[in-house]
Short mmCIF file of C-alpha atoms and ligand atoms in Angstrom, two decimals:
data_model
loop_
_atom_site.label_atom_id
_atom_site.label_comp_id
_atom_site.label_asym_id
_atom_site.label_seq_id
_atom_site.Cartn_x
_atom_site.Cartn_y
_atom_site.Cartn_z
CA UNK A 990 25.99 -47.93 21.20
CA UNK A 991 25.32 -43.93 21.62
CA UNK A 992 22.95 -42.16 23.34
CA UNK A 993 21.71 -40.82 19.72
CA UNK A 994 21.98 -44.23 18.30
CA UNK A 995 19.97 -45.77 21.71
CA UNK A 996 17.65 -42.55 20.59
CA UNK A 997 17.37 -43.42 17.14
CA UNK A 998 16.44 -46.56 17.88
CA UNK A 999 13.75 -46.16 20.75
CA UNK A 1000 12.34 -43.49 18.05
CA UNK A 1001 12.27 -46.16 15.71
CA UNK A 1002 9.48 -48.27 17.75
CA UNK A 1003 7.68 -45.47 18.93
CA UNK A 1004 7.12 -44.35 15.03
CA UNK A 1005 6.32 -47.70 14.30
CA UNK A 1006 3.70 -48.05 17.37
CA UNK A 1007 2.49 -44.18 16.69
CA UNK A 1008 1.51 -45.33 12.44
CA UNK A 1009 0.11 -48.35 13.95
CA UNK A 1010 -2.20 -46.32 16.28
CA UNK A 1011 -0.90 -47.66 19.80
CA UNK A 1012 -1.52 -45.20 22.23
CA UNK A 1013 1.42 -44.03 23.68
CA UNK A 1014 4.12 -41.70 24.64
CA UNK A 1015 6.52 -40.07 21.63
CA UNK A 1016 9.34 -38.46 23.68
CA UNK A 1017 12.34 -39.97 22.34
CA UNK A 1018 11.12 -38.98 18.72
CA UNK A 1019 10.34 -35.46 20.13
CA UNK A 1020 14.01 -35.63 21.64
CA UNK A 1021 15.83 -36.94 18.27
CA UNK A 1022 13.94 -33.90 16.63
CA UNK A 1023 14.90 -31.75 19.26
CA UNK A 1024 18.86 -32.35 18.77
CA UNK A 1025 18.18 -32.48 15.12
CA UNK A 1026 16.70 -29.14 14.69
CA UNK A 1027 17.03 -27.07 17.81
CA UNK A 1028 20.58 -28.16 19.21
CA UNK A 1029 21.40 -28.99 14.91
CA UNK A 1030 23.61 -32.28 15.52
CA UNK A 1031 23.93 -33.74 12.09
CA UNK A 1032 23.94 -37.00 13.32
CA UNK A 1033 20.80 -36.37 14.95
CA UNK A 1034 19.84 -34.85 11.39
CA UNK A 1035 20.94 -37.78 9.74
CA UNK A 1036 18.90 -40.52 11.91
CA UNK A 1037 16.01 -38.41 11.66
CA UNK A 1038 15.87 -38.27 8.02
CA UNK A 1039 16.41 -42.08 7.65
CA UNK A 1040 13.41 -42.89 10.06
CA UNK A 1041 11.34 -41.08 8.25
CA UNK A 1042 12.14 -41.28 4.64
CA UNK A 1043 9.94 -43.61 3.80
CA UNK A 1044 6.86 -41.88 5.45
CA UNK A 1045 7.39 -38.55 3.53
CA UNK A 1046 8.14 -41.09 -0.01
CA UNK A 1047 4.32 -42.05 0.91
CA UNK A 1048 3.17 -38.69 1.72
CA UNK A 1049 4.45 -37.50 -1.57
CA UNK A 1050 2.94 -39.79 -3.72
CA UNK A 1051 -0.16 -39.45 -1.92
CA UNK A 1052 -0.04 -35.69 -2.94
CA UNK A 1053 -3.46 -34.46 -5.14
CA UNK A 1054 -0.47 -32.47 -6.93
CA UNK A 1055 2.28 -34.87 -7.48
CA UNK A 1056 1.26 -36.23 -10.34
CA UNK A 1057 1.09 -32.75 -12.18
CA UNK A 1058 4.33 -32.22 -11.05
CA UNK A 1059 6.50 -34.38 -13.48
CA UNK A 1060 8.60 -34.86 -11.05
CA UNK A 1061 10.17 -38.03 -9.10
CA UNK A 1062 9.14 -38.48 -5.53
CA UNK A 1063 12.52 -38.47 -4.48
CA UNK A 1064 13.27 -34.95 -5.34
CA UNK A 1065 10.31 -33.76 -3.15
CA UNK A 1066 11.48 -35.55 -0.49
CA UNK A 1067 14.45 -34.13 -0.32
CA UNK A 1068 13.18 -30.74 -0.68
CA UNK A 1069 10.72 -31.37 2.02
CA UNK A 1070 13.22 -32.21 4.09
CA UNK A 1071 16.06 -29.46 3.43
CA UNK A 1072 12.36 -27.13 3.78
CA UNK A 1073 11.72 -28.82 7.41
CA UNK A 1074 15.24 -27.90 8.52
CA UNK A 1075 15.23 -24.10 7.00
CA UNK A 1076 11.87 -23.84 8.40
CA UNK A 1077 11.56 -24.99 11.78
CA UNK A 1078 12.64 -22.97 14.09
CA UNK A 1079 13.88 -23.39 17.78
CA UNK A 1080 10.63 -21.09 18.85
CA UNK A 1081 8.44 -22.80 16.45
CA UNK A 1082 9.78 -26.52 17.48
CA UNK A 1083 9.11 -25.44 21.25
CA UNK A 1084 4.90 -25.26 20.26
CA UNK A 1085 4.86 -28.67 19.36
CA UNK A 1086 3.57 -30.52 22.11
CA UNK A 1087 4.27 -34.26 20.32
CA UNK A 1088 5.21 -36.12 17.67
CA UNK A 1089 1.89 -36.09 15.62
CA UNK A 1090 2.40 -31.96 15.24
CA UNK A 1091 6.15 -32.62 14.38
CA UNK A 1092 4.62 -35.14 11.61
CA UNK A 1093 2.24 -32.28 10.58
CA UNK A 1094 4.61 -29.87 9.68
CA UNK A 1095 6.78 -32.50 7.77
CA UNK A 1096 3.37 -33.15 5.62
CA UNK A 1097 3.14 -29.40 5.40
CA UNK A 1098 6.69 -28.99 4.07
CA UNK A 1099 6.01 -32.13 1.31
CA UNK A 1100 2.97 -29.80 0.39
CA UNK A 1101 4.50 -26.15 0.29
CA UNK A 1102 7.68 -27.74 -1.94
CA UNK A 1103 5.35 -29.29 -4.67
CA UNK A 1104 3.29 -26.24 -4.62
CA UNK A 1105 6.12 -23.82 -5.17
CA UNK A 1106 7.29 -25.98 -7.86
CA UNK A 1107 4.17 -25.81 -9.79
CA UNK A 1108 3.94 -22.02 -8.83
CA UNK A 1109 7.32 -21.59 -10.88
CA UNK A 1110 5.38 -22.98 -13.86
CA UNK A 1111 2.12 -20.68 -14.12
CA UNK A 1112 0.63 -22.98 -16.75
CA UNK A 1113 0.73 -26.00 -14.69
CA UNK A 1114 -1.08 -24.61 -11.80
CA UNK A 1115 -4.33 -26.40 -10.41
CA UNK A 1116 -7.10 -26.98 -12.79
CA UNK A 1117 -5.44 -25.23 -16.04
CA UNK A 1118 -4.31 -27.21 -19.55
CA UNK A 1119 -1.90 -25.66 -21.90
CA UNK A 1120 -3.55 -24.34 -24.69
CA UNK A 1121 -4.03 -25.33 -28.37
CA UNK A 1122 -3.24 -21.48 -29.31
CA UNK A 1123 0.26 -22.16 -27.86
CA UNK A 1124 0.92 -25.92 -30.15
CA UNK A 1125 -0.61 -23.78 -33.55
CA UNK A 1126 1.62 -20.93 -33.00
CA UNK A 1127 4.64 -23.40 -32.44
CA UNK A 1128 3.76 -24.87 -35.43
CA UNK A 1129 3.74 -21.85 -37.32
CA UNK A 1130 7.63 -21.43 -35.78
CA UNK A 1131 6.28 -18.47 -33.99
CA UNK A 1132 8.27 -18.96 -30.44
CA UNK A 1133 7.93 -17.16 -27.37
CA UNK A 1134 10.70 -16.66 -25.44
CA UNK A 1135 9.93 -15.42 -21.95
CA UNK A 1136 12.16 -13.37 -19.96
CA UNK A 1137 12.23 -13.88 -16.21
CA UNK A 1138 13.33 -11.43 -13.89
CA UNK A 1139 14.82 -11.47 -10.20
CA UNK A 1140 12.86 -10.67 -7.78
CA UNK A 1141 14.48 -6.95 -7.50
CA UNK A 1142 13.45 -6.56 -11.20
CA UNK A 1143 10.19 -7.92 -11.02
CA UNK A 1144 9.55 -5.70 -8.28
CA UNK A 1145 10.35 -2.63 -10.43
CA UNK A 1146 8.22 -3.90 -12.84
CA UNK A 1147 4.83 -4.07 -10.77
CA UNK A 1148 6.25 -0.69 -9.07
CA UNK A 1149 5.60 0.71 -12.63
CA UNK A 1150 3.02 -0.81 -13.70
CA UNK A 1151 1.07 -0.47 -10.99
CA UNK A 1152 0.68 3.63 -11.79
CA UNK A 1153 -0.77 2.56 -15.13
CA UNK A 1154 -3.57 0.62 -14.60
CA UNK A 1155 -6.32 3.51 -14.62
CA UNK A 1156 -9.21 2.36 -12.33
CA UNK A 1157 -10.43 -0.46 -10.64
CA UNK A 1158 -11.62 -2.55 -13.33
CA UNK A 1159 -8.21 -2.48 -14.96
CA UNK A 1160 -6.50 -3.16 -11.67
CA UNK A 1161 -8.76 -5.99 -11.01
CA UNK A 1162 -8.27 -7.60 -14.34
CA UNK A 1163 -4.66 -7.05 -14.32
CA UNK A 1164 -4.57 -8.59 -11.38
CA UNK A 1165 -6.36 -11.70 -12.03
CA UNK A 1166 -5.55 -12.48 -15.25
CA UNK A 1167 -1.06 -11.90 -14.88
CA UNK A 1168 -0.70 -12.21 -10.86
CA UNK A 1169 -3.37 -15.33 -10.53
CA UNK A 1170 -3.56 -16.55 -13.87
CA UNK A 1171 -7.17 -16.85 -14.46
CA UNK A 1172 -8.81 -17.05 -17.94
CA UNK A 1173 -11.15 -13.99 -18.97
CA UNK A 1174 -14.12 -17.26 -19.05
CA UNK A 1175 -13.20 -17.99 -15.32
CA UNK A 1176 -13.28 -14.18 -14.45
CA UNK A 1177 -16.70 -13.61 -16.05
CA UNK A 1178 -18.04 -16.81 -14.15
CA UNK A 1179 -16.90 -15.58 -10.79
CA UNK A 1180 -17.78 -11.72 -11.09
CA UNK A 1181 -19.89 -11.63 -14.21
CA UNK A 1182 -22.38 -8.68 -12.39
CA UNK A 1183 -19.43 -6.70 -12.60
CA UNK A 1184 -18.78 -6.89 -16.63
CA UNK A 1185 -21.50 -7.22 -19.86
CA UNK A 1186 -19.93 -10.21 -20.72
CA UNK A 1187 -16.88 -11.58 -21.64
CA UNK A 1188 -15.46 -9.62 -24.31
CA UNK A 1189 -15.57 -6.62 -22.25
CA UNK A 1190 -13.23 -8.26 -20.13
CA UNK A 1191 -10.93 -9.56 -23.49
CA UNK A 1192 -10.95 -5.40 -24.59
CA UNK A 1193 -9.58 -4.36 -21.41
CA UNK A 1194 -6.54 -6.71 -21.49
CA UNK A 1195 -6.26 -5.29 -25.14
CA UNK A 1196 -6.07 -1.80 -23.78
CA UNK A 1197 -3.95 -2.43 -20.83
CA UNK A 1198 -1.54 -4.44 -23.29
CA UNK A 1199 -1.47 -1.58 -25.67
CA UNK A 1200 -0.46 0.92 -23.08
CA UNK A 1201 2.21 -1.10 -21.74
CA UNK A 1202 3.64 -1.67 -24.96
CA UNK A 1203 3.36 1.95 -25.86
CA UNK A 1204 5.12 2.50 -22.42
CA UNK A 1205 8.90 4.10 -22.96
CA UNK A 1206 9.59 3.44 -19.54
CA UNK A 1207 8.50 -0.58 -19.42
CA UNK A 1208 9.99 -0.54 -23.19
CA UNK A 1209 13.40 0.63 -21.89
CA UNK A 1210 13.61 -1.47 -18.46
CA UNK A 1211 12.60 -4.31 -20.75
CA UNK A 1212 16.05 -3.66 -22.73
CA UNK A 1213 18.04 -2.54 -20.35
CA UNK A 1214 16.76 -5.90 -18.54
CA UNK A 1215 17.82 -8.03 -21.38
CA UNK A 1216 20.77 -10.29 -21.33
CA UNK A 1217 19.47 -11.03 -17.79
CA UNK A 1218 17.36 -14.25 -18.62
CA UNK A 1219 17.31 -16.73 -15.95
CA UNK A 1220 15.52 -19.86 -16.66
CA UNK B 342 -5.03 -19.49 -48.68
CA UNK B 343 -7.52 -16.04 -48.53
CA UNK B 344 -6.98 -14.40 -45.39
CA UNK B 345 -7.89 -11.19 -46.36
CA UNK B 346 -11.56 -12.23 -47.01
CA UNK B 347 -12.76 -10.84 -43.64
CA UNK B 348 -11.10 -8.13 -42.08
CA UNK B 349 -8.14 -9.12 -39.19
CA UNK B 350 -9.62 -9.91 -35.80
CA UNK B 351 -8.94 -7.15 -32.97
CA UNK B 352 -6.32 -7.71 -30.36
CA UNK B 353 -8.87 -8.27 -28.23
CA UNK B 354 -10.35 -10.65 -30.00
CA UNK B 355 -6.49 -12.36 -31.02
CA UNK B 356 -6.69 -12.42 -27.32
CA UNK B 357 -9.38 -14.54 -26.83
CA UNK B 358 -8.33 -17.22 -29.77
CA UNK B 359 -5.42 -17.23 -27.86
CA UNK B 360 -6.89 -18.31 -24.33
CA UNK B 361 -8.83 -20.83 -26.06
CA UNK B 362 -12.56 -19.10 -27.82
CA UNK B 363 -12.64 -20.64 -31.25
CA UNK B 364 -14.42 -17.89 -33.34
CA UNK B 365 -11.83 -16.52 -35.44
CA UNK B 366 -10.08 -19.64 -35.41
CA UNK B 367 -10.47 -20.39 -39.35
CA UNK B 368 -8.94 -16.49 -39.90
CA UNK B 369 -6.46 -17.02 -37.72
CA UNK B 370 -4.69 -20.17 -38.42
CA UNK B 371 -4.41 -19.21 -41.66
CA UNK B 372 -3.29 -15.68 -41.45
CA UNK B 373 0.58 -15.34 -41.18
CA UNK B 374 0.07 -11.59 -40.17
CA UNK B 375 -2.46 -12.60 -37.06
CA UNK B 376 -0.62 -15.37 -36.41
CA UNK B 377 2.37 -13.37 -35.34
CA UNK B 378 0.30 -10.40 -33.90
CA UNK B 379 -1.05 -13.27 -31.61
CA UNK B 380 2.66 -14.45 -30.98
CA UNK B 381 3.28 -10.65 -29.80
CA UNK B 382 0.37 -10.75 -27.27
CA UNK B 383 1.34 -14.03 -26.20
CA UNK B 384 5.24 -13.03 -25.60
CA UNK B 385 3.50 -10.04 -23.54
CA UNK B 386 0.65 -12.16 -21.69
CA UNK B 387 3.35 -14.68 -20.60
CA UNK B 388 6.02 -12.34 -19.30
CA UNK B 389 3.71 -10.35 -17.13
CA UNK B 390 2.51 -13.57 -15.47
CA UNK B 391 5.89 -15.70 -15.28
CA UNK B 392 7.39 -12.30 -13.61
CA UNK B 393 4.23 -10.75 -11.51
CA UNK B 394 2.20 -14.64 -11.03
CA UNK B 395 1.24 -14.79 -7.34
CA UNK B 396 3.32 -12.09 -6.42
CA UNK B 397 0.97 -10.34 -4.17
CA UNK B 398 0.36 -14.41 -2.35
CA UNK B 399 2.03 -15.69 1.17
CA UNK B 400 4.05 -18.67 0.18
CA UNK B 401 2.34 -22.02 0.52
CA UNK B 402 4.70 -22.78 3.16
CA UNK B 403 2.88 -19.38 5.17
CA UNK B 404 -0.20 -20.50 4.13
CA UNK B 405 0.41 -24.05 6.03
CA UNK B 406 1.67 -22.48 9.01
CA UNK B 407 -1.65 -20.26 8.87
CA UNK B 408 -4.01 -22.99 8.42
CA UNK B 409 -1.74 -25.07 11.46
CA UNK B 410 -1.82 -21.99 13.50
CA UNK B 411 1.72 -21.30 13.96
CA UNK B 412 1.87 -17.75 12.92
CA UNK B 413 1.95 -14.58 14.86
CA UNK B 414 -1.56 -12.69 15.20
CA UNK B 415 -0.33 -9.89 12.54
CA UNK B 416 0.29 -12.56 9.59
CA UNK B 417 -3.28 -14.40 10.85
CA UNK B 418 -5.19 -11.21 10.08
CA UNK B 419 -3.32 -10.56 6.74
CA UNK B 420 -3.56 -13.55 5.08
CA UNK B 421 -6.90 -14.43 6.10
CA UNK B 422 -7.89 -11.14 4.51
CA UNK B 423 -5.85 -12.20 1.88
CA UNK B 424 -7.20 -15.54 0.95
CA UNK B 425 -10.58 -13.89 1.52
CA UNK B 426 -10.21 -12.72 -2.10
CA UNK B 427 -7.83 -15.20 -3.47
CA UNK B 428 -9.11 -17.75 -5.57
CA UNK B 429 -5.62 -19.27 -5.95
CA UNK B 430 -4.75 -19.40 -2.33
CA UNK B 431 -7.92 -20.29 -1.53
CA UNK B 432 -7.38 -23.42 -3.97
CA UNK B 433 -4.45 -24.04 -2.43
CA UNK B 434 -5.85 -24.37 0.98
CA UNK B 435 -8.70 -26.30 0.00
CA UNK B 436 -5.59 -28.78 -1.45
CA UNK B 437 -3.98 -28.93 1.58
CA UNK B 438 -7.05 -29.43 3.72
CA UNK B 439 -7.46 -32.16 1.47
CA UNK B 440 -4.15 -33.97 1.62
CA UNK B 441 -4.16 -33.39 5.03
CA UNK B 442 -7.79 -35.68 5.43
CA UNK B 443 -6.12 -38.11 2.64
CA UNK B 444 -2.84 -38.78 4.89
CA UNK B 445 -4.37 -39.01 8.18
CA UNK B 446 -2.22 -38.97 11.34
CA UNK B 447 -2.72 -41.40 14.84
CA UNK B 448 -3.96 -40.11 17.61
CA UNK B 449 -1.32 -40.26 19.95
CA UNK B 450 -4.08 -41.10 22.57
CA UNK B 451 -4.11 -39.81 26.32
CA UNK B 452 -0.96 -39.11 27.17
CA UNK B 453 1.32 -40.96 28.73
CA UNK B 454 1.27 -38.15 31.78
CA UNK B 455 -2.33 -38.89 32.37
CA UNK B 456 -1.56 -42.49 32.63
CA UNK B 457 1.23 -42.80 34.20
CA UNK B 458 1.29 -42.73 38.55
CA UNK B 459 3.77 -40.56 39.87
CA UNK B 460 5.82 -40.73 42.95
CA UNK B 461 7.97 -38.03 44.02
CA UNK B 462 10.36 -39.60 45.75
CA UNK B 463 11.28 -38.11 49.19
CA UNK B 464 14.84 -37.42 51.21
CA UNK B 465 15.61 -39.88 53.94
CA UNK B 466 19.14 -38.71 54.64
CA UNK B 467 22.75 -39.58 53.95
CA UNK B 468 24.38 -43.77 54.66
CA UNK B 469 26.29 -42.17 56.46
CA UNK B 470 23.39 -40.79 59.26
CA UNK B 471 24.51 -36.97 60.82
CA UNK B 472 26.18 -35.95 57.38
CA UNK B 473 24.08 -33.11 56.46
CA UNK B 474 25.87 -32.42 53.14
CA UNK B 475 28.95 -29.67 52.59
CA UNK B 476 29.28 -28.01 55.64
CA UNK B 477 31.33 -25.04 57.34
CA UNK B 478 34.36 -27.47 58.22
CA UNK B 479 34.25 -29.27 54.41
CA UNK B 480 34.77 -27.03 51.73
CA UNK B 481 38.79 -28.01 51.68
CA UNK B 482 38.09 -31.43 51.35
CA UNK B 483 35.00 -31.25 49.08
CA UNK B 484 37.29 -29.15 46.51
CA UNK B 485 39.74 -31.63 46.99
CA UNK B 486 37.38 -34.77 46.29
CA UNK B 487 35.40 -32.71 43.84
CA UNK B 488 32.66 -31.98 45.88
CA UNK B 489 31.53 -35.64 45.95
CA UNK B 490 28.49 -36.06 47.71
CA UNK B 491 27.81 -39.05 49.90
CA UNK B 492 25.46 -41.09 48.57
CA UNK B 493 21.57 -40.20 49.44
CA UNK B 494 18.25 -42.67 50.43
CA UNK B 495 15.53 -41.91 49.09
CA UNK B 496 11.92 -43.14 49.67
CA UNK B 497 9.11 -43.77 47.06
CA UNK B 498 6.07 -45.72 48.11
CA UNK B 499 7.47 -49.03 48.53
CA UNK B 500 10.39 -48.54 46.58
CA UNK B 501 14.06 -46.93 47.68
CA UNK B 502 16.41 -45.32 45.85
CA UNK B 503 20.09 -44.75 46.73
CA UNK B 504 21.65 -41.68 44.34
CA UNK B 505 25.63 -41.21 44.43
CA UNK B 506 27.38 -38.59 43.01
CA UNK B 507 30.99 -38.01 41.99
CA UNK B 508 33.35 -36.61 39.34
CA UNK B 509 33.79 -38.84 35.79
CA UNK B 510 36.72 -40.90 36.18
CA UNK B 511 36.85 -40.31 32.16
CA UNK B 512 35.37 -36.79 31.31
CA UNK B 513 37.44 -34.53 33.29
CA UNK B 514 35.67 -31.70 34.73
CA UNK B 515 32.37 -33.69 34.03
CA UNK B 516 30.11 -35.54 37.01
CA UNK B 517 28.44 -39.33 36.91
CA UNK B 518 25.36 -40.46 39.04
CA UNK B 519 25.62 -43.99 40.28
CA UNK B 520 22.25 -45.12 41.81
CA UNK B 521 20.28 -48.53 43.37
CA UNK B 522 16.81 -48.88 43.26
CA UNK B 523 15.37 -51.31 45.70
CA UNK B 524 11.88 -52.88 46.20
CA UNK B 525 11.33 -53.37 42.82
CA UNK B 526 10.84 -57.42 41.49
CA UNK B 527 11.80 -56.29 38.13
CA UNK B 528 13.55 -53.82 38.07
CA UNK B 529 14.61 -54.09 34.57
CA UNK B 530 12.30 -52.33 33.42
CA UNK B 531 12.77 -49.27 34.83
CA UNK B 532 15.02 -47.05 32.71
CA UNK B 533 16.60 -43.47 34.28
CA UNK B 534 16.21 -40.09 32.40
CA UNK B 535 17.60 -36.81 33.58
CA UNK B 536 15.61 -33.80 32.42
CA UNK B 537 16.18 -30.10 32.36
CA UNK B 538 12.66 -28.26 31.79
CA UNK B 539 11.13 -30.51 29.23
CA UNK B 540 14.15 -31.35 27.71
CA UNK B 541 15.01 -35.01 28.36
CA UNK B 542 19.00 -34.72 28.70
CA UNK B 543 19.92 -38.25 28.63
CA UNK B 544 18.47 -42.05 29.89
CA UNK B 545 19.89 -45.28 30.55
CA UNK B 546 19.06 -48.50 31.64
CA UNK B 547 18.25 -49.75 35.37
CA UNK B 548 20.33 -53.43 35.18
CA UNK B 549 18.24 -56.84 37.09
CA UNK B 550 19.89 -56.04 40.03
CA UNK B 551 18.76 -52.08 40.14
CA UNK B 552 21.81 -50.58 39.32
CA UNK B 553 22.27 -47.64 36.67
CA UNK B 554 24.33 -44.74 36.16
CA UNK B 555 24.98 -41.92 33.73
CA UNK B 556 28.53 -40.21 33.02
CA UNK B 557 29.64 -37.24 31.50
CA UNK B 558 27.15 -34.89 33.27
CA UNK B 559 27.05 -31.31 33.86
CA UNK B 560 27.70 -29.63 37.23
CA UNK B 561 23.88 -28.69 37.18
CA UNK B 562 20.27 -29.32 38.32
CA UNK B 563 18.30 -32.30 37.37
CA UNK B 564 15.24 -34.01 37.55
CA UNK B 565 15.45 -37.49 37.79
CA UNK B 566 13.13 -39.93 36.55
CA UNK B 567 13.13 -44.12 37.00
CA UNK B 568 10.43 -44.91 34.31
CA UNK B 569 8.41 -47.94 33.68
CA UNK B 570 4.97 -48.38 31.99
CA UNK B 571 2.56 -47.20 34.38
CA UNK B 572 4.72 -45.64 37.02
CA UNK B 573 7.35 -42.90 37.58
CA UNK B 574 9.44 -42.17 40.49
CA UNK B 575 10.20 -38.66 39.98
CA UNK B 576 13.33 -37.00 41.84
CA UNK B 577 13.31 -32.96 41.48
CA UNK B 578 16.12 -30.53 41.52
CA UNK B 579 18.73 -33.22 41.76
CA UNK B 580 22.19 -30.81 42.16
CA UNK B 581 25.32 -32.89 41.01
ZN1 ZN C 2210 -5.40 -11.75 -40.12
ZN1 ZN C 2211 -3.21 -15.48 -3.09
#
């Protein structure tokens, strides 16, 4: 038997003891994590992910957000753990102190890769349904294809549009309705002192959409963008 | 089909069908010409938010490392100020504070440090008494033999601990500690680590009799450890 094997397996029973709430000591999990992720043996890798597979499985299904997700628990896990090892660094893993704040992080990185997955779909974010607009217009064969940038381009983009938003309550409703996706209801709800009522908030978007559209510059990089679709 | 009955909705208004208020709804659905104006504005809505949605946000990783405190001060201060007026993040926050109560993590209870009774164990001298390790007239030899060193009592309490120290028979280049520990009626269930820091560098097993020994070793300082529940005979700055 190895040392990382003989590792593996004392890790093994202290996981075991640490889930079943036995008071004790975690230093040959904090070890297998430390050759894992600070001195990157794969085999150390390797052992690590196979003790604690099942534990993220259950921490993934467990998610508020999984279900939203469409996605099988398996992929997350995976991503959780190829987000652990990109992560974790050899000055972060140094502030852990024992195996409960490893085991924190690893529930961290189950939460940040289902959130970024429902980030990439706007629509799906917390709390918000797709719309019956969206099925009548299908219907209709009206289709909207959306273009999605790289990151370089969509840069450019807010560069641009960014000088022509003309005050504050443009750059405020710009803001929440394209970079956090909230509905002109939701915005009057949370800052209605700020606006007569809703419609107000509906003929700024109108205005702002106008101008963009009107916009040689944001017309052009929109063409000279196309071709480029990802997604 | 009458469309034209009432006049075609504003933009504004095309907008607000569109996220959902039903008031020109019965215009609407059956107007080919607002129909597609609404397609227009919903091309438009949709690619500023798939290309500019959350683009001003820390990642949710950075916002976990924030709420666990692993972040330098300068990233604290930003994103606090951040989620201070971000409904999203601050959603997304509230969700993790949330699946963090959900999936609920042990105590790992007092330490075993706090529990634990140390012994340092303390230098009696060589087997062989007057040796008083590598001296002037040695250095010949001890290049020769590797720089063995003779084997070394220790006392702990009640307990004593012979170390030995030579060069791997297997790993070239590469030392192995043979020890003995004594006045122990079990001592089984001892087990020998070597640390560096608080790194634990390797362990192995004390046999019935109180044997154990590690190979393949560095040329280096350890500290040496003989382990059981309860009790720990510590050895610092062991040199092999
Ligand atoms: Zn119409
Ligand atoms: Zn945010």
């Amino acid at each position: 038997m190895t040392s990382l094997q003989a590792l593996a397996q004392q890790c093994a029973q202290e996981t075991h003891r640490f889930f079943q709430r036995q008071a004790q000591n975690t230093r040959y999990c904090l070890e297998l994590f430390h050759r894992a992720i600070v001195a990157k043996q794969e085999e150390a890798w390797e052992l690590v992910y196979q003790q604690y597979e099942p534990q993220v499985t259950k921490w993934v299904l467990r998610h508020p957000s999984f279900p939203s997700t469409g996605e099988t628990a398996d992929y997350f896990v995976n991503l959780a753990f190829l987000r652990l090892w990109t992560a974790i660094t050899p000055a972060k893993f140094a502030e852990f102190n024992d195996i409960k704040e490893v085991m924190r992080y690893l529930q961290l990185c189950v939460h940040s890769v289902i959130i970024d997955h429902l980030r990439a779909r706007p629509s799906a974010t917390i709390g918000f349904e797709e719309h019956e607009a969206q099925r009548i217009l299908s219907e209709h064969g009206i289709r909207i294809d959306v273009k999605v940038l790289n990151k370089v381009q969509q840069e450019k983009l807010w560069e641009i549009i960014k000088t022509r938003l003309q005050n504050d309550k443009e750059r405020f409703i710009f803001d929440c309705c394209y970079k956090l996706d909230m509905k002109p209801g939701e915005i009057f709800q949370q800052c209605g002192d700020q606006f007569r009522d809703v419609r107000e908030i509906y003929r700024i978007k109108e205005n702002i959409l106008a101008r963009l559209r009107r916009d040689k510059e944001i017309q052009a990089f929109l063409q000279q963008n196309a071709g480029k679709q990802q997604a | 089909m009458t469309p034209s009955i009432s006049p075609h909705p504003t933009d504004a208004e095309l907008l607000a069908w569109l996220n959902g208020d039903a008031t020109h709804s019965a215009h609407i659905t059956h107007c080919p010409a607002c129909l597609a104006r609404v397609g227009v504005l919903s091309n438009e809505e949709q690619f500023l938010q798939a290309n500019l949605y959350r683009a001003d946000c820390p990642s949710a990783h950075e916002l976990g490392e924030y709420e666990l405190k692993l972040l330098p001060a300068f990233r604290i201060n930003a994103i606090a100020a951040h989620v201070a007026h971000c409904p999203r993040c601050s959603q997304e926050l509230a969700l993790l504070r949330t699946f963090f109560t959900a999936s609920p993590l042990p105590e790992t209870g007092p330490s075993a440090a706090e529990q634990i009774r140390v012994i340092i164990a303390r230098l009696l001298g060589d087997v062989r008494a007057g040796w008083q390790g590598p001296g002037a007239m040695q250095p010949v030899m001890a290049a020769m033999r590797g720089e063995e060193h003779k084997p070394q009592i220790y006392e702990a309490g009640d307990y004593q601990l012979t170390i030995e120290v030579l060069d791997d028979p297997i790993n070239p280049g590469r030392r192995a500690l043979f020890g003995l520990l004594i006045g122990e009626e079990a001592p089984a269930l001892f087990e020998i680590q070597l640390w560096q820091g608080d790194h634990l560098v390797t362990y192995a097993p004390v046999d019935e009799y109180g044997n154990f020994s590690i190979s393949d070793l560095m040329n280096e300082s350890y500290d040496l450890k003989l382990i059981k529940p309860e009790l720990e005979i510590r050895l610092e700055a062991l040199r092999l």
